[in-house]
mmCIF file of C-alpha atoms in Angstrom:
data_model
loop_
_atom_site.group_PDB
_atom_site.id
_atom_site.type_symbol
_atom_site.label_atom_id
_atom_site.label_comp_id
_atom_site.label_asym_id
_atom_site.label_seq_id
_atom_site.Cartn_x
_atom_site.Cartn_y
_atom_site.Cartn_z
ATOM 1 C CA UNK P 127 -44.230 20.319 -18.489
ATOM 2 C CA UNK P 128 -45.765 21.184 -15.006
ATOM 3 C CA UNK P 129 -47.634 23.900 -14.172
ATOM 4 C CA UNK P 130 -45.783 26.700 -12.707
ATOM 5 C CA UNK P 131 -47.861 29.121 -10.124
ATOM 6 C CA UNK P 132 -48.605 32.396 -11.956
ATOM 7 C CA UNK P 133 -46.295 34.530 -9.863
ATOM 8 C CA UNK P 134 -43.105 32.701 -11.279
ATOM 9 C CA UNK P 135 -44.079 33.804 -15.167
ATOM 10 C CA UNK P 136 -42.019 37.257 -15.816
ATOM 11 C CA UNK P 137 -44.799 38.597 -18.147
ATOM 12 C CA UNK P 138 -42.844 41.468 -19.193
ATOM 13 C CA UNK P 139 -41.458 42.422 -15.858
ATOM 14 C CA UNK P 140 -37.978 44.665 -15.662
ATOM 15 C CA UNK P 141 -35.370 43.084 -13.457
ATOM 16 C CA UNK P 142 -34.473 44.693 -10.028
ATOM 17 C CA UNK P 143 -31.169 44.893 -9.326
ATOM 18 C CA UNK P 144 -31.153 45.808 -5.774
ATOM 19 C CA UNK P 145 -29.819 42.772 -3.380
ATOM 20 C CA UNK P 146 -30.216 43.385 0.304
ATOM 21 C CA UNK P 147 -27.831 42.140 2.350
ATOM 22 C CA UNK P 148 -30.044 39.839 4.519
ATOM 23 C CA UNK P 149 -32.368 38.799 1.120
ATOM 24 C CA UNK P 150 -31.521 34.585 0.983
ATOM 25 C CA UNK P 151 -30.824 33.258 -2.214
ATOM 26 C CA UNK P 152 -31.577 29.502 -3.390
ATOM 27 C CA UNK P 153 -29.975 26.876 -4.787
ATOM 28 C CA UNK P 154 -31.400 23.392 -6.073
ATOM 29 C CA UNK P 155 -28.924 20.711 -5.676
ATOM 30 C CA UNK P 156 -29.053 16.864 -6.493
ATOM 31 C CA UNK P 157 -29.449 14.675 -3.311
ATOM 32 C CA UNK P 158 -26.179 13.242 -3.009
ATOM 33 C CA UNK P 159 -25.372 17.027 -2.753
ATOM 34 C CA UNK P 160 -26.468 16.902 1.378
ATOM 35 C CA UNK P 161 -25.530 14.601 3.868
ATOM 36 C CA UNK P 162 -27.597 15.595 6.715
ATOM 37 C CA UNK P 163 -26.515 19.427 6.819
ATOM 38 C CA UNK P 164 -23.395 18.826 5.679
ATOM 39 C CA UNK P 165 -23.242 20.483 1.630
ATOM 40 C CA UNK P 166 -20.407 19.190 -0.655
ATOM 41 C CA UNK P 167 -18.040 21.280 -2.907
ATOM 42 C CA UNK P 168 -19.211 20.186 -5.746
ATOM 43 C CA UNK P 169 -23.207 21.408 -5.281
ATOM 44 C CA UNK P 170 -21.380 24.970 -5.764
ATOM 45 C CA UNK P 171 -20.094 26.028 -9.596
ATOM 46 C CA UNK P 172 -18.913 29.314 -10.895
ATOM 47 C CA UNK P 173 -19.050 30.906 -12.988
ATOM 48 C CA UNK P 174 -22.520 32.182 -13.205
ATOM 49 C CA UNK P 175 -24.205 30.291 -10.462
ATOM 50 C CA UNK P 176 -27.768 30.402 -10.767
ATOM 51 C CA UNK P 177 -30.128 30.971 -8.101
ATOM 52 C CA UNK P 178 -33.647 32.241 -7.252
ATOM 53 C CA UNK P 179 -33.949 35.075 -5.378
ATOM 54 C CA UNK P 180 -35.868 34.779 -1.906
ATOM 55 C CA UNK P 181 -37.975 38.721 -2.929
ATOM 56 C CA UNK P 182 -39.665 37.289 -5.744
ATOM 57 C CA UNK P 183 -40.670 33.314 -4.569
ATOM 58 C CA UNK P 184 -40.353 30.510 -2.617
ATOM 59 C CA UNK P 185 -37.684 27.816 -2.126
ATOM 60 C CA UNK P 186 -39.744 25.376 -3.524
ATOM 61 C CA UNK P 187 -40.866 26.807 -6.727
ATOM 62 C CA UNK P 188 -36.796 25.479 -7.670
ATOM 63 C CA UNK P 189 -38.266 22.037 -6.718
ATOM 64 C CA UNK P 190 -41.075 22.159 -9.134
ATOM 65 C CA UNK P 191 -40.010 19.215 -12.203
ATOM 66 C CA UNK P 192 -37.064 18.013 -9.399
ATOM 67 C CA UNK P 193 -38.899 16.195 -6.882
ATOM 68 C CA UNK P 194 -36.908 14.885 -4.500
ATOM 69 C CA UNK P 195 -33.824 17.153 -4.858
ATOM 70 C CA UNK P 196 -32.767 19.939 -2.357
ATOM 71 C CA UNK P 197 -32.349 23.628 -2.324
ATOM 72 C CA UNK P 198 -29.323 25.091 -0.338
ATOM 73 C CA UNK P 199 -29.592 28.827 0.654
ATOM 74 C CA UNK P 200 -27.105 31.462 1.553
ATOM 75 C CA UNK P 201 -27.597 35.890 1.972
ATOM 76 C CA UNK P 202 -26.592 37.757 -0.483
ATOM 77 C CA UNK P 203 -24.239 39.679 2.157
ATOM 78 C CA UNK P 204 -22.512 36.240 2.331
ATOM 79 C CA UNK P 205 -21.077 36.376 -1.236
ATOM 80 C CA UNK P 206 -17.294 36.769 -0.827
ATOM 81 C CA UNK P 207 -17.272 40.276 -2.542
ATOM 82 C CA UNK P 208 -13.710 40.291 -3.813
ATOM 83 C CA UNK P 209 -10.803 37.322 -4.293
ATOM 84 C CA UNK P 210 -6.925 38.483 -5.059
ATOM 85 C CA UNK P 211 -4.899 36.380 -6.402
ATOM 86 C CA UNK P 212 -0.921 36.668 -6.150
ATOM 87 C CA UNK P 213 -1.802 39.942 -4.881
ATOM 88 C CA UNK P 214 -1.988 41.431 -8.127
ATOM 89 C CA UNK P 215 -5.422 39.833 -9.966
ATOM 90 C CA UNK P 216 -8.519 40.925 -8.820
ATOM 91 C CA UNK P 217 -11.954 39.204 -9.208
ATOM 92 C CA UNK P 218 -15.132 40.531 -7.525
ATOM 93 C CA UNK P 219 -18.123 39.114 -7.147
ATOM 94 C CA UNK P 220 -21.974 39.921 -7.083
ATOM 95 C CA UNK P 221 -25.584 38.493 -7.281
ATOM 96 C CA UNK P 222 -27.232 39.891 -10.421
ATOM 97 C CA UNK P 223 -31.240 39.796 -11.298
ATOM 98 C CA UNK P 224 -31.620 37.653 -14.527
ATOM 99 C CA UNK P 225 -35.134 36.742 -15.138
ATOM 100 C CA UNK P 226 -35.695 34.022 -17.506
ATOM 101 C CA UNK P 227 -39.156 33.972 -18.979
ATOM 102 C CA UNK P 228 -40.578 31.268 -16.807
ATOM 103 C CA UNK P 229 -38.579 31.971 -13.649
ATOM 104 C CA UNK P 230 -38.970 35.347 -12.411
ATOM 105 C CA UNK P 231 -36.799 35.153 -9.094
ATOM 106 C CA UNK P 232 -33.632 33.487 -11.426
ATOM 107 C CA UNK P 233 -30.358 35.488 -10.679
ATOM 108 C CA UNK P 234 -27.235 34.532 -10.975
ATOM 109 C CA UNK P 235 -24.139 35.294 -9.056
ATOM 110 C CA UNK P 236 -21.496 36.587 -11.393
ATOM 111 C CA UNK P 237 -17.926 36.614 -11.422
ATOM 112 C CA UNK P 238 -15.363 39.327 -13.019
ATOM 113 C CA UNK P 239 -11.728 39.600 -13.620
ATOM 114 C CA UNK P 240 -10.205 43.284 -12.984
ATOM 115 C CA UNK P 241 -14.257 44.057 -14.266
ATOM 116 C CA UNK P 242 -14.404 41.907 -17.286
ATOM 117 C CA UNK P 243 -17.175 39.460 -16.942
ATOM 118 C CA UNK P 244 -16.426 35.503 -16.584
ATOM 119 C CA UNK P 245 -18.921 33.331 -18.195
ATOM 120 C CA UNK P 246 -18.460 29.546 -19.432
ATOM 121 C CA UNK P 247 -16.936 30.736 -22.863
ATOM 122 C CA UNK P 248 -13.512 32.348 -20.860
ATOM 123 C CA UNK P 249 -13.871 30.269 -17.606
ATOM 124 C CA UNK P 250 -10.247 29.820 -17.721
ATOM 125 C CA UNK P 251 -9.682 33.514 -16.868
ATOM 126 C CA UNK P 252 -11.017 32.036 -13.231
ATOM 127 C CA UNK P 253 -7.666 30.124 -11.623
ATOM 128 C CA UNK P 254 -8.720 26.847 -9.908
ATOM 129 C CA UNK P 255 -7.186 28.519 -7.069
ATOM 130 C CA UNK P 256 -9.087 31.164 -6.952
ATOM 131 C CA UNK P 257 -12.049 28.890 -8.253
ATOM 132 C CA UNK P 258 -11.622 26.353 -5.084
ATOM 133 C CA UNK P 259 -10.819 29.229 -2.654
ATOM 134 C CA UNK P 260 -14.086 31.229 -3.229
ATOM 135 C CA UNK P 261 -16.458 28.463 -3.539
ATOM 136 C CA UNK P 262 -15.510 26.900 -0.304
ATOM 137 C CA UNK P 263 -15.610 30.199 1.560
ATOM 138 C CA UNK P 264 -19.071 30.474 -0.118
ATOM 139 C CA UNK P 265 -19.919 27.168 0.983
ATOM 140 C CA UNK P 266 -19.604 27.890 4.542
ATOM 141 C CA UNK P 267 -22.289 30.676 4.346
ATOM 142 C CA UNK P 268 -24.359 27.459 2.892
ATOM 143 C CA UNK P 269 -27.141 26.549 4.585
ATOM 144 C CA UNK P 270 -30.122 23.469 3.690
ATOM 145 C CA UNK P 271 -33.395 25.371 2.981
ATOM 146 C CA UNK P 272 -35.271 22.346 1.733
ATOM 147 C CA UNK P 273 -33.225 18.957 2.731
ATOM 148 C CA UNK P 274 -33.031 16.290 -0.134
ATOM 149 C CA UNK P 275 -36.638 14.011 0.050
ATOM 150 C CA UNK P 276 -38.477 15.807 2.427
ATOM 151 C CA UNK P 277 -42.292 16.357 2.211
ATOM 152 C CA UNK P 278 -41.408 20.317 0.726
ATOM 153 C CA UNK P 279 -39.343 18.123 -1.775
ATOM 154 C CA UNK P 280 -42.037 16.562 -2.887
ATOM 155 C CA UNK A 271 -13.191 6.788 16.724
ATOM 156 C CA UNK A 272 -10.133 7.250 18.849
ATOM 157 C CA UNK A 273 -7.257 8.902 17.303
ATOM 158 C CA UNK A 274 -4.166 6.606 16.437
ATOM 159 C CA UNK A 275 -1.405 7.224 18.966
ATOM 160 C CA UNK A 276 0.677 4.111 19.790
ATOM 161 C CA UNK A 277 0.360 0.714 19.183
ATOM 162 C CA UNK A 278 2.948 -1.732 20.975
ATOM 163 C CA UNK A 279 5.141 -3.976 18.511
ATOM 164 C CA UNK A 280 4.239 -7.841 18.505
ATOM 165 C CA UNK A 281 5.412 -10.298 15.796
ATOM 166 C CA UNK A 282 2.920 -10.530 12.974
ATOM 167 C CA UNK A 283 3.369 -13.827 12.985
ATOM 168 C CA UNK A 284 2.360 -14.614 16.906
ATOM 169 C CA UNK A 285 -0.211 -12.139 16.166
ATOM 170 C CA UNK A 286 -3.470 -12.905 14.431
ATOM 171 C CA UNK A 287 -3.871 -15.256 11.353
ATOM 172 C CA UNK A 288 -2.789 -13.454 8.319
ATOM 173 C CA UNK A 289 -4.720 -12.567 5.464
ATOM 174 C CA UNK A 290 -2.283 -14.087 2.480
ATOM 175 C CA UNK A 291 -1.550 -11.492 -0.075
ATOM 176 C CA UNK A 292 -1.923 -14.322 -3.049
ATOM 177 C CA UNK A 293 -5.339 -15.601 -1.638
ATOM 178 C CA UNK A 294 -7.621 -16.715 -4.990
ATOM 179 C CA UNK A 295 -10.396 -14.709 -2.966
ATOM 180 C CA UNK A 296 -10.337 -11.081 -4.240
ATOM 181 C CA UNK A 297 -12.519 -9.893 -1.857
ATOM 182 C CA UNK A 298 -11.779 -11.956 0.842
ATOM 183 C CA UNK A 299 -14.100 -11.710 3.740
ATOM 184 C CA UNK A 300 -13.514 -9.115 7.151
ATOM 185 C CA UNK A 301 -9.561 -10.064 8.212
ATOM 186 C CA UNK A 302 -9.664 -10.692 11.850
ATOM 187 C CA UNK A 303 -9.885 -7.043 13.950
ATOM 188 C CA UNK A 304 -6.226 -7.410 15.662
ATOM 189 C CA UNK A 305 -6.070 -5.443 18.989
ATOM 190 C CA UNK A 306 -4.567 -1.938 19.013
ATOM 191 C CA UNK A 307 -1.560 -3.590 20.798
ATOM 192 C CA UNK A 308 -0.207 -5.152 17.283
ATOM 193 C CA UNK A 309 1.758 -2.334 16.037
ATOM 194 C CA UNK A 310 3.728 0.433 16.754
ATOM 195 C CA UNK A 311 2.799 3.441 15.046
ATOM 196 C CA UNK A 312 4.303 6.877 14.096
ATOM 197 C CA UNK A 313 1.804 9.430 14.348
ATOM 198 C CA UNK A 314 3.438 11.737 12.130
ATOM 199 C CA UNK A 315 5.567 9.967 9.574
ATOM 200 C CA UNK A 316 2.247 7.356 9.064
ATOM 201 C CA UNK A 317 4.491 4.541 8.914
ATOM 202 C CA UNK A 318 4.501 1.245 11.149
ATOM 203 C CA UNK A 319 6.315 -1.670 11.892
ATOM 204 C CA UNK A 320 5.173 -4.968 11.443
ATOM 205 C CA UNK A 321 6.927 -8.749 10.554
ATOM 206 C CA UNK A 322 6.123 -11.117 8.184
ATOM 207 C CA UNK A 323 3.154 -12.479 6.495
ATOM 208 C CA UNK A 324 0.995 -10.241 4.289
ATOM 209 C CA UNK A 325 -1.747 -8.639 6.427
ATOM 210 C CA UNK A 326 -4.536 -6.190 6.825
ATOM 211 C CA UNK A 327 -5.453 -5.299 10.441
ATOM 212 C CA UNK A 328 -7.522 -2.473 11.401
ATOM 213 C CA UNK A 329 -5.951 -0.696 13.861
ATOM 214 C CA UNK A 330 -8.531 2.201 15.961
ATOM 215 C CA UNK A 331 -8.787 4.660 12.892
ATOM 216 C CA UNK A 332 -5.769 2.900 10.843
ATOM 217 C CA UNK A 333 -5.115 0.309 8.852
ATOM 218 C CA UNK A 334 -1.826 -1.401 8.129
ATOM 219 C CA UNK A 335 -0.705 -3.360 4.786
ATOM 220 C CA UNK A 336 2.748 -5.243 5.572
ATOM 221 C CA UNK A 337 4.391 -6.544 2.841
ATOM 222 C CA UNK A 338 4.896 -10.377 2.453
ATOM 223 C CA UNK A 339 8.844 -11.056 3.644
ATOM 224 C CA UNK A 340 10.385 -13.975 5.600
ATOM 225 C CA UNK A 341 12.465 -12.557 8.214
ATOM 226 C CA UNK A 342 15.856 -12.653 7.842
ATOM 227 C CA UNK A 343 16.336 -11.960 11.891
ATOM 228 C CA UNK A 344 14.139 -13.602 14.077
ATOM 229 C CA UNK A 345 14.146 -11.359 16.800
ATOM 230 C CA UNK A 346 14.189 -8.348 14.581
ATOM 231 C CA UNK A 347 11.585 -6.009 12.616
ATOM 232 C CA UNK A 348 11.102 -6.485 9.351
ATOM 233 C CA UNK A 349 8.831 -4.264 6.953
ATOM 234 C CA UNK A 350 8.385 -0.946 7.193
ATOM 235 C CA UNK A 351 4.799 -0.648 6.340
ATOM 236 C CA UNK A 352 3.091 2.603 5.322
ATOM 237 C CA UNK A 353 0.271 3.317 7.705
ATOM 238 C CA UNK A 354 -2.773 5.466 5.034
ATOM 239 C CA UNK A 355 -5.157 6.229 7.837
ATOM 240 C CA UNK A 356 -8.163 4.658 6.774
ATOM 241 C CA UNK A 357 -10.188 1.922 7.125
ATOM 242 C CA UNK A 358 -9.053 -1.532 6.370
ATOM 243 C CA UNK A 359 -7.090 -2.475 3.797
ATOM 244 C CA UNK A 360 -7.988 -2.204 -0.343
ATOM 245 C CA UNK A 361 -10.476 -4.459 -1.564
ATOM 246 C CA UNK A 362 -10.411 -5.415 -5.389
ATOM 247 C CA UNK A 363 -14.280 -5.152 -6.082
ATOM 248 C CA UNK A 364 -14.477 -1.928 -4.584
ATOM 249 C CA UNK A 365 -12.064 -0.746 -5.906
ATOM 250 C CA UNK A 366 -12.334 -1.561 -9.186
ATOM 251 C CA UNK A 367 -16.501 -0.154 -8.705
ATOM 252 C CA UNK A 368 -14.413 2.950 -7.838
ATOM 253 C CA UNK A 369 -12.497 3.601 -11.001
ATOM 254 C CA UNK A 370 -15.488 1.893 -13.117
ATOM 255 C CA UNK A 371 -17.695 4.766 -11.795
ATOM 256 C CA UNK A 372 -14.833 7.441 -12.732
ATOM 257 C CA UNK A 373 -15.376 6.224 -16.231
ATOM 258 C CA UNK A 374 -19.322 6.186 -15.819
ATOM 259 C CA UNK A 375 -18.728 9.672 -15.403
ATOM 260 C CA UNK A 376 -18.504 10.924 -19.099
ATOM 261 C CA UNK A 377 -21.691 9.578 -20.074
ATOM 262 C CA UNK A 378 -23.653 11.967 -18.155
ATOM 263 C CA UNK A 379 -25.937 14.436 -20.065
ATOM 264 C CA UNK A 380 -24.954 18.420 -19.948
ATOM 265 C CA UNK A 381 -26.761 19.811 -17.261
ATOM 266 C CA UNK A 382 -26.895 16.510 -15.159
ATOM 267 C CA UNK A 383 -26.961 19.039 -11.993
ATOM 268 C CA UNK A 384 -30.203 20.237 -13.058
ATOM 269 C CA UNK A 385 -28.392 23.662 -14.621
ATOM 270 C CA UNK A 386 -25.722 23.875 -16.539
ATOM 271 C CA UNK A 387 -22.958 21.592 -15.621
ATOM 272 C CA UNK A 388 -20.380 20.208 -18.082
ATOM 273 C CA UNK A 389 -20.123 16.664 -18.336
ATOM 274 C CA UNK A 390 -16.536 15.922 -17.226
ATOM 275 C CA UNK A 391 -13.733 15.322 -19.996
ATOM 276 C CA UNK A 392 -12.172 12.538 -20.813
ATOM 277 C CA UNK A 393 -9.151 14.032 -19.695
ATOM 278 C CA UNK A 394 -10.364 14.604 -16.183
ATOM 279 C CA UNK A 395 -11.481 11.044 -16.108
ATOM 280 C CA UNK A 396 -8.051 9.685 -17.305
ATOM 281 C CA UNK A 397 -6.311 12.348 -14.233
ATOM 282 C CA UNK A 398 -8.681 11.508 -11.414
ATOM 283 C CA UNK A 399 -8.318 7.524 -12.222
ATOM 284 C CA UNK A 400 -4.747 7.872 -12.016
ATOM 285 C CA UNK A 401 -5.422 9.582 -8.903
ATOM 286 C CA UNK A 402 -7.652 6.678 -7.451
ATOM 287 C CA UNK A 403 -4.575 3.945 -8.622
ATOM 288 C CA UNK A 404 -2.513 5.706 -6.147
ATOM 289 C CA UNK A 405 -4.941 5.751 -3.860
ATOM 290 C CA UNK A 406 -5.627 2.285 -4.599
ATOM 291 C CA UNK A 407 -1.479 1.413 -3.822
ATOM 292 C CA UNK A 408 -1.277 3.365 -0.554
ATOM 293 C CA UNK A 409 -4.144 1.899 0.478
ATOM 294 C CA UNK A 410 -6.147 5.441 1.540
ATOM 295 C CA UNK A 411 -9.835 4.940 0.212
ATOM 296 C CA UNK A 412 -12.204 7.764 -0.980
ATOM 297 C CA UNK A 413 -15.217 9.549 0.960
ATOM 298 C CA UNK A 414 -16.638 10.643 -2.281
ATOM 299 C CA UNK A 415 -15.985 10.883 -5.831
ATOM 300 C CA UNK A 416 -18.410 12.929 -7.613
ATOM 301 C CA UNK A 417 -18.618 14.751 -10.820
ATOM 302 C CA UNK A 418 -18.241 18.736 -10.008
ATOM 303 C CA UNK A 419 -20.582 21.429 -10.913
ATOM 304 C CA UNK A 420 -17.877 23.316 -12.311
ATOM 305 C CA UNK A 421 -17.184 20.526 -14.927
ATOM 306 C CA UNK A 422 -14.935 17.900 -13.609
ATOM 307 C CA UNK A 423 -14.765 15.534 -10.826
ATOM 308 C CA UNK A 424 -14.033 15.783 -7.532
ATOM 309 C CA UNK A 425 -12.419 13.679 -4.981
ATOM 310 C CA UNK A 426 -12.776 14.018 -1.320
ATOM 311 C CA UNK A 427 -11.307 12.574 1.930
ATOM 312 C CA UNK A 428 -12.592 13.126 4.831
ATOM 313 C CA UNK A 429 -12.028 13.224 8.734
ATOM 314 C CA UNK A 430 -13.438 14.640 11.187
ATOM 315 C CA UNK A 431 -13.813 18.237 10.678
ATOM 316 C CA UNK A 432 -11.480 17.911 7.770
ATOM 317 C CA UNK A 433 -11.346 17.420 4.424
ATOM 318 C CA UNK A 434 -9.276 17.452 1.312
ATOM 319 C CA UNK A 435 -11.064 18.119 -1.959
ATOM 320 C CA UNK A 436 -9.201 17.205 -4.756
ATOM 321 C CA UNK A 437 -10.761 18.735 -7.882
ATOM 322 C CA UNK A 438 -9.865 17.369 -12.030
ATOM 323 C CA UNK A 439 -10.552 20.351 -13.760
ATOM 324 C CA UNK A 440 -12.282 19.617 -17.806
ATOM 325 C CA UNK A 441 -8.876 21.152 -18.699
ATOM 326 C CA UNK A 442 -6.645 18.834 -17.064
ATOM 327 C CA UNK A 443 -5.695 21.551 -14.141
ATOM 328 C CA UNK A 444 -5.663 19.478 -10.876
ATOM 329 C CA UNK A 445 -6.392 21.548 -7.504
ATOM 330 C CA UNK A 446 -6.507 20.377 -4.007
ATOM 331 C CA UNK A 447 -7.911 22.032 -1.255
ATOM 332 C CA UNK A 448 -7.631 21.470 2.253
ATOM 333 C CA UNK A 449 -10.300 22.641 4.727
ATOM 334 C CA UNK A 450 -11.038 22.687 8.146
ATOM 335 C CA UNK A 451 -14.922 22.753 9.023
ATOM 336 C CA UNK A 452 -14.520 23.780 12.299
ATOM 337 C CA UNK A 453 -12.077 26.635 12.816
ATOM 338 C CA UNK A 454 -13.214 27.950 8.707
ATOM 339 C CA UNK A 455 -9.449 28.032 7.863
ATOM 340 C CA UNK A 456 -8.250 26.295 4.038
ATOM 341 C CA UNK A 457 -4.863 26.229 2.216
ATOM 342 C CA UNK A 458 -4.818 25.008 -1.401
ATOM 343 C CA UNK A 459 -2.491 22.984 -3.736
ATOM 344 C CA UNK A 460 -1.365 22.866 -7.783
ATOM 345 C CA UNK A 461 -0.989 19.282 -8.617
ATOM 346 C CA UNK A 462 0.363 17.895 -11.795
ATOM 347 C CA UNK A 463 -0.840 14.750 -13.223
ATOM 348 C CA UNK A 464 2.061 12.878 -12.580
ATOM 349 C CA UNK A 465 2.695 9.869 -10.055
ATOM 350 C CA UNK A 466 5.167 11.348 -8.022
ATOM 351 C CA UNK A 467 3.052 14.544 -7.557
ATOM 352 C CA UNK A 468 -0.293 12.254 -6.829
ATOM 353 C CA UNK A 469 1.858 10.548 -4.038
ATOM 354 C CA UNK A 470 3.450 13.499 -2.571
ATOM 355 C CA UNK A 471 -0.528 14.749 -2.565
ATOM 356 C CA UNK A 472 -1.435 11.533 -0.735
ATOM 357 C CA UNK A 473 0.922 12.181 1.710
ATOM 358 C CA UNK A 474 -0.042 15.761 2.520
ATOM 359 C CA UNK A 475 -3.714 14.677 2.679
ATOM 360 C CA UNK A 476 -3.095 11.731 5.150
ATOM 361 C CA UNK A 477 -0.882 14.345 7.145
ATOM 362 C CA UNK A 478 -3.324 17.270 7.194
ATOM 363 C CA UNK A 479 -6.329 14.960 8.379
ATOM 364 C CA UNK A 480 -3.977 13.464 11.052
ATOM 365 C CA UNK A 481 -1.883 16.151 12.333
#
């Protein structure tokens, strides 16, 4: 396993779960992900998308064991807060601080039904409408951060 | 690429050689590139007329497939054609790579998007291969095929500033979307697994990226 710079290690730290609007968050995708600066559909999951968090590293400490890959980036104002469907479900939105042991800046950007929390274990609570409609509204806050092969790649 | 408008009728047979339908050649080499002058083409219902011998021309951003039939009139057209809006005609090989890769799919390794992903069903496999059979028939090629990050595999066509993004759920639900790039505006579709519904789909695609 690589060596990961000091300042990704949590080593006991609490999580901060203030998001500023403007803070970027990161996303490693797989190269056929890109095309030039165009980002497919399918680079962008839910629920619980992970991401790093610009306030606590780099973009490329997501390349580190994925050379060659890409990392996409978007604000955390650009999160579609809220989605109704049929006028009558609701599901919000929100980036949330999860630290992992080894990756300090890891978040992930949660998803909840009328407030109940949709992970992989009830993913159907999520409609593929409502699935499809989100993540493509997301993915036009997408930007590239670090395009597929390039020397920041490594 | 200019945008398909009209194409003047010609006999298919004074036109170009054609390409015969029960050539031994699966993947027969590049059919001659007939003039935009061949056909005449219907913008919005897709469809073309064309005579005689079985054919694949490309036509600006179209291709046509007519349908092997002697005329019975001489001076009259034949075969309606359906007119799929993409580049030349189906080719065997790649198609068959196409729906060879849709199986591939399943023997990817959880996480193969360096998270979390699911490797897509077997389910989803059997749904979007279906899919790509009816693509296959109308003739209207694939951008992309993919496996999704949400579990699944997804299926795009492209033009332009448009796209539709067809999407096999792990639990056989089948979603299209529709998006426009440019102006940020998208519309979305329930599909059933059924061929019927995967035509209908085809249609509304082809119609969307060419309106």
């Amino acid at each position: 396993m690589s060596d990961i710079p000091s300042g990704m290690m949590t080593n006991g730290r609490a999580s901060d779960p203030i998001f500023d609007d403007n803070e970027n968050l990161f996303r490693r995708v797989k190269p056929e992900h890109v095309e030039l600066q165009r980002i497919e559909l399918d680079a962008i999951p839910l629920p619980d998308m992970s991401v790093n968090r610009e306030k606590y590293g780099p973009p490329e400490w997501l390349l580190i064991e994925h050379a060659g890959w890409g990392v996409v980036e978007f604000r955390a104002g650009d999160i579609p807060p809220e989605l109704v469907q049929d006028g009558v479900t609701k599901y919000t939105f929100r980036p949330e601080h999860r630290p992992t042991k080894r990756n300090y800046p890891h978040s992930e950007v949660r998803a909840y039904r009328n407030g109940v929390h949709i992970d992989m274990k009830n993913a159907s609570m999520l409609s593929p409408d409502a699935h499809q409609r989100w993540r493509q509204k997301l993915l036009w806050k997408c930007k590239v951060a670090i395009p597929p092969g390039s020397a920041n790649s490594h | 690429m200019k945008d398909t408008t009209t194409i003047d009728v010609k006999r298919l047979s004074e036109a170009t050689p054609a390409w015969p339908a029960d050539s031994a050649d699966s993947s027969p080499t590049e059919p001659p590139d007939t003039s935009q002058d061949e056909y005449k083409l219907d913008k919005r219902s897709l469809r073309a007329r064309s005579i005689g011998k079985m054919a694949v021309f490309t036509a600006m951003s179209a291709s046509v497939c007519a349908a092997q039939s002697p005329p019975e009139d001489s001076t009259s057209t034949i075969e309606m054609v359906e007119l799929c809006g993409c580049h030349y005609g189906s080719r065997e090989q790649e198609w068959s790579n196409m729906l060879k890769g849709i199986d591939d799919l399943s023997s990817l390794s959880e996480g193969w998007n360096g998270y979390d992903a699911n490797v897509p069903t077997d389910l989803a496999a059997r749904n979007a291969r279906h899919f790509v059979e009816v693509m296959q028939y109308r003739s209207c090629p694939p951008a992309r095929i993919a496996p999704s990050a949400v579990g699944g595999i997804g299926i795009t066509r492209r033009r332009g500033h448009r796209k539709a993004y067809v999407e096999f759920f792990n639990d056989g639900f089948i979603n299209a979307l529709f998006a426009d790039d440019a102006i940020r505006v998208m519309h979305t579709k329930s599909v059933c697994p059924s061929p019927e519904d995967f035509e209908d789909l085809i249609q509304d695609i082809e119609e969307y990226l060419y309106e």
